[in-house]
Amino acid sequence: MHERTIALVTGANKGIGHEIAVGLGALGWSVGVGARDDGRRADAVERLRAAGVDAFGVPLDVTDDASVAAAARLIEDRAGRLDVLVNNAAIAGPMPQHPTHVDPGTVRAVVETNVIGVIRVTNAMLPLLRRSASPRIVNMSSSVGSLTRQSGPDAELTAGPVAVAYAPSKTFLNAVTLQYARELRDTDILINVGCPGYVATDLNEFQGVRTPGQGAAIAIELATLPDGGPTGRFFDDAGVVPW
Ligand code: NAP
């Protein structure tokens, strides 16, 4: 049996996902760097190893059944189980995304990555997670997926731009997470959604105000929840986010 805690972070080659890998690696964990591009994945693994992280590359395109199945086999062969899955990979899709003008293909592509991709990866990894003593699943969402915030009086200030693909994809992901939490309620698996805040990354052309390291903190907190901790909840650094 592999001694170290084993984690997989999807979209770990850059941005918040990379910093999640840094943070989990600093705990002494073995971290799978899920990334779809061979060169970007190799660079990320090299950076992490140079920083002392026990990192290994996991070729992974979350939109591709065969790629996800191969990723599960790779982790099974390496460790025989998975302790923590961080579903971080996502796309924003081309902006602007006004509902009255949007290309339906944009909505489809964003949902395919941000929602179906999470379901695909989670279900492929579940048999490995079930072998862990303290399995955790963290889904990286966003407060722009909060219907409370989108419909509140301060929406123009707190709910991001009008974006009919990206924001609802995170609402959908939140709802999907709740369904998993309900089905898995009688297991040891804790599954929650986290919002990193507004972080300067490629996703928003570096308009965000937080660092990727700050954005990663909530994922690390949810990845390290104690047994019996919360499940089916939505958190950011300040606490509970309204659905
Ligand atoms: P990012 O810098 O654009 O990184 C996204 C990562 O996802 C990249 O590694 C990207 O890989 C990967 N990815 C995209 N599609 C993929 C696919 N089909 N298969 C595998 N990997 C794929 O974005 P980020 O800002 O760090 O976002 C990380 C998470 O935080 C996302 O879930 C995002 O929605 C969430 N979030 C971000 C903010 C923010 O302000 N930045 C706010 C709220 C929530 P490539 O390099 O190959 O494209």
mmCIF file of C-alpha atoms and ligand atoms in Angstrom:
data_model
loop_
_atom_site.group_PDB
_atom_site.id
_atom_site.type_symbol
_atom_site.label_atom_id
_atom_site.label_comp_id
_atom_site.label_asym_id
_atom_site.label_seq_id
_atom_site.Cartn_x
_atom_site.Cartn_y
_atom_site.Cartn_z
ATOM 1 C CA MET A 1 0.000 0.000 0.000
ATOM 2 C CA HIS A 2 1.309 3.460 -0.931
ATOM 3 C CA GLU A 3 2.186 5.322 2.277
ATOM 4 C CA ARG A 4 1.701 8.927 1.239
ATOM 5 C CA THR A 5 -1.682 10.545 0.757
ATOM 6 C CA ILE A 6 -2.410 10.479 -2.987
ATOM 7 C CA ALA A 7 -4.154 13.413 -4.652
ATOM 8 C CA LEU A 8 -5.137 14.222 -8.211
ATOM 9 C CA VAL A 9 -5.610 17.834 -9.279
ATOM 10 C CA THR A 10 -7.187 18.383 -12.690
ATOM 11 C CA GLY A 11 -5.896 21.370 -14.671
ATOM 12 C CA ALA A 12 -2.793 21.518 -12.483
ATOM 13 C CA ASN A 13 -0.412 22.846 -15.110
ATOM 14 C CA LYS A 14 -1.118 26.501 -14.352
ATOM 15 C CA GLY A 15 -3.188 28.986 -12.407
ATOM 16 C CA ILE A 16 -5.028 27.976 -9.252
ATOM 17 C CA GLY A 17 -4.710 24.236 -9.981
ATOM 18 C CA HIS A 18 -0.934 24.486 -10.022
ATOM 19 C CA GLU A 19 -0.948 26.266 -6.670
ATOM 20 C CA ILE A 20 -3.283 23.615 -5.256
ATOM 21 C CA ALA A 21 -0.659 21.042 -6.283
ATOM 22 C CA VAL A 22 2.029 23.146 -4.571
ATOM 23 C CA GLY A 23 -0.034 23.349 -1.391
ATOM 24 C CA LEU A 24 -0.935 19.665 -1.248
ATOM 25 C CA GLY A 25 2.655 18.758 -2.065
ATOM 26 C CA ALA A 26 3.845 20.889 0.854
ATOM 27 C CA LEU A 27 1.824 18.591 3.111
ATOM 28 C CA GLY A 28 4.062 15.744 1.977
ATOM 29 C CA TRP A 29 1.399 14.305 -0.309
ATOM 30 C CA SER A 30 2.004 12.634 -3.652
ATOM 31 C CA VAL A 31 0.263 14.832 -6.234
ATOM 32 C CA GLY A 32 -0.949 13.801 -9.666
ATOM 33 C CA VAL A 33 -0.704 16.713 -12.069
ATOM 34 C CA GLY A 34 -3.700 16.280 -14.352
ATOM 35 C CA ALA A 35 -3.081 18.163 -17.591
ATOM 36 C CA ARG A 36 -4.040 17.628 -21.212
ATOM 37 C CA ASP A 37 -0.953 19.058 -22.938
ATOM 38 C CA ASP A 38 2.217 16.952 -22.748
ATOM 39 C CA GLY A 39 4.626 19.876 -22.704
ATOM 40 C CA ARG A 40 2.691 21.980 -20.188
ATOM 41 C CA ARG A 41 2.261 18.926 -17.940
ATOM 42 C CA ALA A 42 5.974 18.049 -18.058
ATOM 43 C CA ASP A 43 6.933 21.653 -17.257
ATOM 44 C CA ALA A 44 4.545 21.733 -14.310
ATOM 45 C CA VAL A 45 5.798 18.425 -12.908
ATOM 46 C CA GLU A 46 9.366 19.686 -13.242
ATOM 47 C CA ARG A 47 8.548 22.951 -11.416
ATOM 48 C CA LEU A 48 6.811 21.053 -8.637
ATOM 49 C CA ARG A 49 9.630 18.553 -8.217
ATOM 50 C CA ALA A 50 12.140 21.410 -8.117
ATOM 51 C CA ALA A 51 10.068 22.805 -5.231
ATOM 52 C CA GLY A 52 10.320 19.458 -3.432
ATOM 53 C CA VAL A 53 6.855 18.137 -4.303
ATOM 54 C CA ASP A 54 6.366 14.420 -4.954
ATOM 55 C CA ALA A 55 4.587 15.188 -8.237
ATOM 56 C CA PHE A 56 3.728 12.855 -11.101
ATOM 57 C CA GLY A 57 2.172 13.610 -14.453
ATOM 58 C CA VAL A 58 -1.316 12.374 -15.319
ATOM 59 C CA PRO A 59 -2.299 12.887 -18.959
ATOM 60 C CA LEU A 60 -5.892 14.052 -18.665
ATOM 61 C CA ASP A 61 -8.438 15.752 -20.887
ATOM 62 C CA VAL A 62 -11.596 15.922 -18.806
ATOM 63 C CA THR A 63 -13.781 15.985 -21.938
ATOM 64 C CA ASP A 64 -12.425 12.668 -23.242
ATOM 65 C CA ASP A 65 -13.701 9.320 -21.915
ATOM 66 C CA ALA A 66 -10.608 7.364 -23.003
ATOM 67 C CA SER A 67 -8.225 9.918 -21.509
ATOM 68 C CA VAL A 68 -10.065 9.898 -18.174
ATOM 69 C CA ALA A 69 -10.184 6.084 -18.081
ATOM 70 C CA ALA A 70 -6.432 5.955 -18.777
ATOM 71 C CA ALA A 71 -5.811 8.468 -15.970
ATOM 72 C CA ALA A 72 -7.657 6.212 -13.529
ATOM 73 C CA ARG A 73 -5.580 3.231 -14.648
ATOM 74 C CA LEU A 74 -2.373 5.236 -14.201
ATOM 75 C CA ILE A 75 -3.280 6.110 -10.601
ATOM 76 C CA GLU A 76 -4.415 2.561 -9.881
ATOM 77 C CA ASP A 77 -1.084 1.188 -11.151
ATOM 78 C CA ARG A 78 0.902 3.772 -9.204
ATOM 79 C CA ALA A 79 -0.891 3.819 -5.876
ATOM 80 C CA GLY A 80 -3.824 1.390 -5.903
ATOM 81 C CA ARG A 81 -6.124 4.070 -4.534
ATOM 82 C CA LEU A 82 -6.865 7.804 -4.550
ATOM 83 C CA ASP A 83 -7.377 9.841 -1.379
ATOM 84 C CA VAL A 84 -8.224 13.274 -2.721
ATOM 85 C CA LEU A 85 -9.646 14.422 -6.054
ATOM 86 C CA VAL A 86 -9.647 18.138 -6.835
ATOM 87 C CA ASN A 87 -11.811 18.880 -9.867
ATOM 88 C CA ASN A 88 -10.240 22.197 -10.808
ATOM 89 C CA ALA A 89 -10.042 22.177 -14.617
ATOM 90 C CA ALA A 90 -12.477 24.559 -16.272
ATOM 91 C CA ILE A 91 -12.855 26.977 -19.144
ATOM 92 C CA ALA A 92 -14.620 30.329 -19.235
ATOM 93 C CA GLY A 93 -15.430 30.160 -22.942
ATOM 94 C CA PRO A 94 -15.223 33.169 -25.241
ATOM 95 C CA MET A 95 -16.627 36.393 -23.802
ATOM 96 C CA PRO A 96 -18.893 38.315 -23.916
ATOM 97 C CA GLN A 97 -21.631 35.749 -23.244
ATOM 98 C CA HIS A 98 -24.841 37.725 -23.459
ATOM 99 C CA PRO A 99 -27.739 35.275 -23.424
ATOM 100 C CA THR A 100 -29.460 37.005 -26.337
ATOM 101 C CA HIS A 101 -26.437 36.643 -28.640
ATOM 102 C CA VAL A 102 -24.593 33.568 -27.449
ATOM 103 C CA ASP A 103 -23.477 30.796 -29.764
ATOM 104 C CA PRO A 104 -25.137 27.659 -28.330
ATOM 105 C CA GLY A 105 -21.899 25.846 -29.062
ATOM 106 C CA THR A 106 -20.170 28.017 -26.462
ATOM 107 C CA VAL A 107 -22.646 26.977 -23.785
ATOM 108 C CA ARG A 108 -22.286 23.334 -24.781
ATOM 109 C CA ALA A 109 -18.480 23.435 -24.662
ATOM 110 C CA VAL A 110 -18.365 25.158 -21.279
ATOM 111 C CA VAL A 111 -20.848 22.717 -19.736
ATOM 112 C CA GLU A 112 -18.977 19.779 -21.292
ATOM 113 C CA THR A 113 -15.753 20.802 -19.523
ATOM 114 C CA ASN A 114 -16.996 22.405 -16.299
ATOM 115 C CA VAL A 115 -19.840 20.030 -15.474
ATOM 116 C CA ILE A 116 -19.779 16.828 -17.535
ATOM 117 C CA GLY A 117 -15.993 16.757 -17.206
ATOM 118 C CA VAL A 118 -16.313 16.754 -13.426
ATOM 119 C CA ILE A 119 -18.856 13.929 -13.512
ATOM 120 C CA ARG A 120 -16.686 11.930 -15.936
ATOM 121 C CA VAL A 121 -13.531 12.301 -13.830
ATOM 122 C CA THR A 122 -15.300 11.762 -10.507
ATOM 123 C CA ASN A 123 -16.981 8.557 -11.626
ATOM 124 C CA ALA A 124 -13.755 7.185 -13.109
ATOM 125 C CA MET A 125 -11.923 7.901 -9.842
ATOM 126 C CA LEU A 126 -14.654 6.772 -7.425
ATOM 127 C CA PRO A 127 -13.571 3.116 -7.275
ATOM 128 C CA LEU A 128 -10.084 4.340 -6.251
ATOM 129 C CA LEU A 129 -11.477 6.884 -3.787
ATOM 130 C CA ARG A 130 -13.612 4.197 -2.150
ATOM 131 C CA ARG A 131 -10.350 2.410 -1.209
ATOM 132 C CA SER A 132 -9.154 5.440 0.768
ATOM 133 C CA ALA A 133 -9.600 5.723 4.539
ATOM 134 C CA SER A 134 -10.602 9.406 4.264
ATOM 135 C CA PRO A 135 -11.669 10.215 0.712
ATOM 136 C CA ARG A 136 -12.285 13.850 -0.237
ATOM 137 C CA ILE A 137 -13.593 15.425 -3.424
ATOM 138 C CA VAL A 138 -13.232 19.159 -3.977
ATOM 139 C CA ASN A 139 -15.049 20.781 -6.884
ATOM 140 C CA MET A 140 -13.725 24.211 -7.773
ATOM 141 C CA SER A 141 -16.719 26.371 -8.438
ATOM 142 C CA SER A 142 -17.308 30.106 -8.266
ATOM 143 C CA SER A 143 -19.505 32.511 -6.394
ATOM 144 C CA VAL A 144 -20.762 33.628 -9.837
ATOM 145 C CA GLY A 145 -22.632 30.306 -9.756
ATOM 146 C CA SER A 146 -24.558 31.435 -6.672
ATOM 147 C CA LEU A 147 -28.150 32.098 -7.687
ATOM 148 C CA THR A 148 -28.563 34.075 -4.465
ATOM 149 C CA ARG A 149 -25.787 36.439 -5.568
ATOM 150 C CA GLN A 150 -26.913 36.538 -9.212
ATOM 151 C CA SER A 151 -30.433 37.561 -8.157
ATOM 152 C CA GLY A 152 -29.466 39.841 -5.271
ATOM 153 C CA PRO A 153 -29.527 43.646 -5.246
ATOM 154 C CA ASP A 154 -25.709 43.784 -5.465
ATOM 155 C CA ALA A 155 -25.422 41.443 -8.470
ATOM 156 C CA GLU A 156 -23.713 44.094 -10.609
ATOM 157 C CA LEU A 157 -20.999 44.340 -7.954
ATOM 158 C CA THR A 158 -20.663 40.749 -6.728
ATOM 159 C CA ALA A 159 -21.831 38.371 -9.460
ATOM 160 C CA GLY A 160 -19.374 39.059 -12.290
ATOM 161 C CA PRO A 161 -20.335 40.025 -15.826
ATOM 162 C CA VAL A 162 -23.483 38.667 -17.506
ATOM 163 C CA ALA A 163 -22.187 35.311 -18.787
ATOM 164 C CA VAL A 164 -24.739 32.718 -19.850
ATOM 165 C CA ALA A 165 -22.239 29.890 -20.301
ATOM 166 C CA TYR A 166 -19.668 30.230 -17.505
ATOM 167 C CA ALA A 167 -21.780 31.396 -14.551
ATOM 168 C CA PRO A 168 -24.598 28.847 -15.026
ATOM 169 C CA SER A 169 -22.004 26.104 -15.562
ATOM 170 C CA LYS A 170 -20.906 26.727 -11.980
ATOM 171 C CA THR A 171 -24.524 26.764 -10.764
ATOM 172 C CA PHE A 172 -24.947 23.411 -12.514
ATOM 173 C CA LEU A 173 -21.734 22.115 -10.918
ATOM 174 C CA ASN A 174 -22.961 23.184 -7.482
ATOM 175 C CA ALA A 175 -26.236 21.343 -8.038
ATOM 176 C CA VAL A 176 -24.410 18.261 -9.298
ATOM 177 C CA THR A 177 -22.193 18.304 -6.198
ATOM 178 C CA LEU A 178 -25.259 18.279 -3.971
ATOM 179 C CA GLN A 179 -26.596 15.202 -5.765
ATOM 180 C CA TYR A 180 -23.273 13.397 -5.184
ATOM 181 C CA ALA A 181 -23.298 14.415 -1.528
ATOM 182 C CA ARG A 182 -26.804 13.013 -1.131
ATOM 183 C CA GLU A 183 -25.979 9.701 -2.824
ATOM 184 C CA LEU A 184 -22.689 9.348 -0.912
ATOM 185 C CA ARG A 185 -24.073 10.470 2.444
ATOM 186 C CA ASP A 186 -23.574 7.056 4.057
ATOM 187 C CA THR A 187 -19.950 6.749 2.901
ATOM 188 C CA ASP A 188 -16.725 8.331 4.206
ATOM 189 C CA ILE A 189 -16.496 10.505 1.086
ATOM 190 C CA LEU A 190 -16.793 14.237 1.731
ATOM 191 C CA ILE A 191 -17.591 16.268 -1.398
ATOM 192 C CA ASN A 192 -17.792 20.039 -1.352
ATOM 193 C CA VAL A 193 -17.523 23.048 -3.632
ATOM 194 C CA GLY A 194 -15.032 25.846 -3.119
ATOM 195 C CA CYS A 195 -14.747 29.342 -4.562
ATOM 196 C CA PRO A 196 -11.208 30.741 -4.860
ATOM 197 C CA GLY A 197 -12.267 34.389 -5.121
ATOM 198 C CA TYR A 198 -11.329 36.619 -8.063
ATOM 199 C CA VAL A 199 -7.843 35.407 -8.972
ATOM 200 C CA ALA A 200 -5.455 36.748 -11.621
ATOM 201 C CA THR A 201 -5.177 33.857 -14.117
ATOM 202 C CA ASP A 202 -5.537 33.144 -17.840
ATOM 203 C CA LEU A 203 -9.234 32.449 -17.203
ATOM 204 C CA ASN A 204 -9.939 36.171 -16.765
ATOM 205 C CA GLU A 205 -6.958 37.575 -18.685
ATOM 206 C CA PHE A 206 -5.291 38.266 -15.334
ATOM 207 C CA GLN A 207 -7.942 40.771 -14.272
ATOM 208 C CA GLY A 208 -8.436 39.061 -10.895
ATOM 209 C CA VAL A 209 -7.160 40.700 -7.728
ATOM 210 C CA ARG A 210 -6.032 37.648 -5.748
ATOM 211 C CA THR A 211 -2.949 35.487 -6.302
ATOM 212 C CA PRO A 212 -3.310 31.845 -7.413
ATOM 213 C CA GLY A 213 -1.851 30.854 -4.045
ATOM 214 C CA GLN A 214 -4.622 32.731 -2.241
ATOM 215 C CA GLY A 215 -7.180 31.101 -4.549
ATOM 216 C CA ALA A 216 -5.786 27.642 -3.802
ATOM 217 C CA ALA A 217 -6.256 27.985 -0.034
ATOM 218 C CA ILE A 218 -9.939 26.997 0.023
ATOM 219 C CA ALA A 219 -9.227 23.866 -2.029
ATOM 220 C CA ILE A 220 -6.497 22.829 0.384
ATOM 221 C CA GLU A 221 -8.823 23.396 3.317
ATOM 222 C CA LEU A 222 -11.555 21.251 1.750
ATOM 223 C CA ALA A 223 -9.017 18.582 0.720
ATOM 224 C CA THR A 224 -7.885 18.233 4.333
ATOM 225 C CA LEU A 225 -11.252 18.195 6.105
ATOM 226 C CA PRO A 226 -11.323 15.895 9.113
ATOM 227 C CA ASP A 227 -13.421 12.725 9.092
ATOM 228 C CA GLY A 228 -17.026 13.600 9.821
ATOM 229 C CA GLY A 229 -16.536 17.088 8.359
ATOM 230 C CA PRO A 230 -19.020 18.898 6.159
ATOM 231 C CA THR A 231 -20.239 17.498 2.841
ATOM 232 C CA GLY A 232 -22.490 18.992 0.191
ATOM 233 C CA ARG A 233 -21.525 22.555 1.169
ATOM 234 C CA PHE A 234 -20.227 25.623 -0.652
ATOM 235 C CA PHE A 235 -17.338 27.558 0.911
ATOM 236 C CA ASP A 236 -14.905 30.360 0.242
ATOM 237 C CA ASP A 237 -12.218 31.801 2.508
ATOM 238 C CA ALA A 238 -14.855 33.811 4.383
ATOM 239 C CA GLY A 239 -17.023 30.765 5.147
ATOM 240 C CA VAL A 240 -20.269 29.471 3.683
ATOM 241 C CA VAL A 241 -21.317 30.838 0.265
ATOM 242 C CA PRO A 242 -25.084 30.971 -0.378
ATOM 243 C CA TRP A 243 -26.275 28.625 -3.119
HETATM 244 P P1 NAP B 1 -6.778 28.750 -15.723
HETATM 245 O O1 NAP B 1 -5.536 29.448 -15.289
HETATM 246 O O2 NAP B 1 -7.366 29.082 -17.046
HETATM 247 O O3 NAP B 1 -6.518 27.172 -15.591
HETATM 248 C C1 NAP B 1 -7.481 26.259 -16.003
HETATM 249 C C2 NAP B 1 -6.861 24.893 -16.030
HETATM 250 O O4 NAP B 1 -7.854 23.972 -16.510
HETATM 251 C C3 NAP B 1 -5.674 24.797 -16.987
HETATM 252 O O5 NAP B 1 -4.699 23.940 -16.437
HETATM 253 C C4 NAP B 1 -6.298 24.178 -18.219
HETATM 254 O O6 NAP B 1 -5.377 23.481 -19.027
HETATM 255 C C5 NAP B 1 -7.266 23.216 -17.551
HETATM 256 N N1 NAP B 1 -8.260 22.671 -18.477
HETATM 257 C C6 NAP B 1 -9.182 23.330 -19.210
HETATM 258 N N2 NAP B 1 -9.874 22.472 -19.966
HETATM 259 C C7 NAP B 1 -9.374 21.236 -19.699
HETATM 260 C C8 NAP B 1 -9.665 19.943 -20.172
HETATM 261 N N3 NAP B 1 -10.610 19.714 -21.102
HETATM 262 N N4 NAP B 1 -8.974 18.890 -19.661
HETATM 263 C C9 NAP B 1 -8.002 19.103 -18.735
HETATM 264 N N5 NAP B 1 -7.664 20.310 -18.278
HETATM 265 C C10 NAP B 1 -8.340 21.366 -18.768
HETATM 266 O O7 NAP B 1 -7.965 29.007 -14.683
HETATM 267 P P2 NAP B 1 -7.996 29.234 -13.085
HETATM 268 O O8 NAP B 1 -8.413 30.636 -12.869
HETATM 269 O O9 NAP B 1 -6.767 28.724 -12.464
HETATM 270 O O10 NAP B 1 -9.249 28.338 -12.707
HETATM 271 C C11 NAP B 1 -9.165 27.187 -11.862
HETATM 272 C C12 NAP B 1 -10.555 26.896 -11.311
HETATM 273 O O11 NAP B 1 -10.973 27.976 -10.464
HETATM 274 C C13 NAP B 1 -11.633 26.757 -12.387
HETATM 275 O O12 NAP B 1 -12.553 25.761 -11.993
HETATM 276 C C14 NAP B 1 -12.297 28.125 -12.371
HETATM 277 O O13 NAP B 1 -13.611 28.085 -12.863
HETATM 278 C C15 NAP B 1 -12.252 28.427 -10.888
HETATM 279 N N6 NAP B 1 -12.402 29.844 -10.578
HETATM 280 C C16 NAP B 1 -11.487 30.753 -10.976
HETATM 281 C C17 NAP B 1 -11.670 32.091 -10.640
HETATM 282 C C18 NAP B 1 -10.684 33.151 -11.028
HETATM 283 O O14 NAP B 1 -10.906 34.334 -10.675
HETATM 284 N N7 NAP B 1 -9.591 32.837 -11.713
HETATM 285 C C19 NAP B 1 -12.794 32.495 -9.900
HETATM 286 C C20 NAP B 1 -13.716 31.534 -9.518
HETATM 287 C C21 NAP B 1 -13.506 30.207 -9.845
HETATM 288 P P3 NAP B 1 -4.701 24.117 -20.372
HETATM 289 O O15 NAP B 1 -3.508 24.910 -19.896
HETATM 290 O O16 NAP B 1 -4.364 22.920 -21.171
HETATM 291 O O17 NAP B 1 -5.740 24.998 -21.012
#
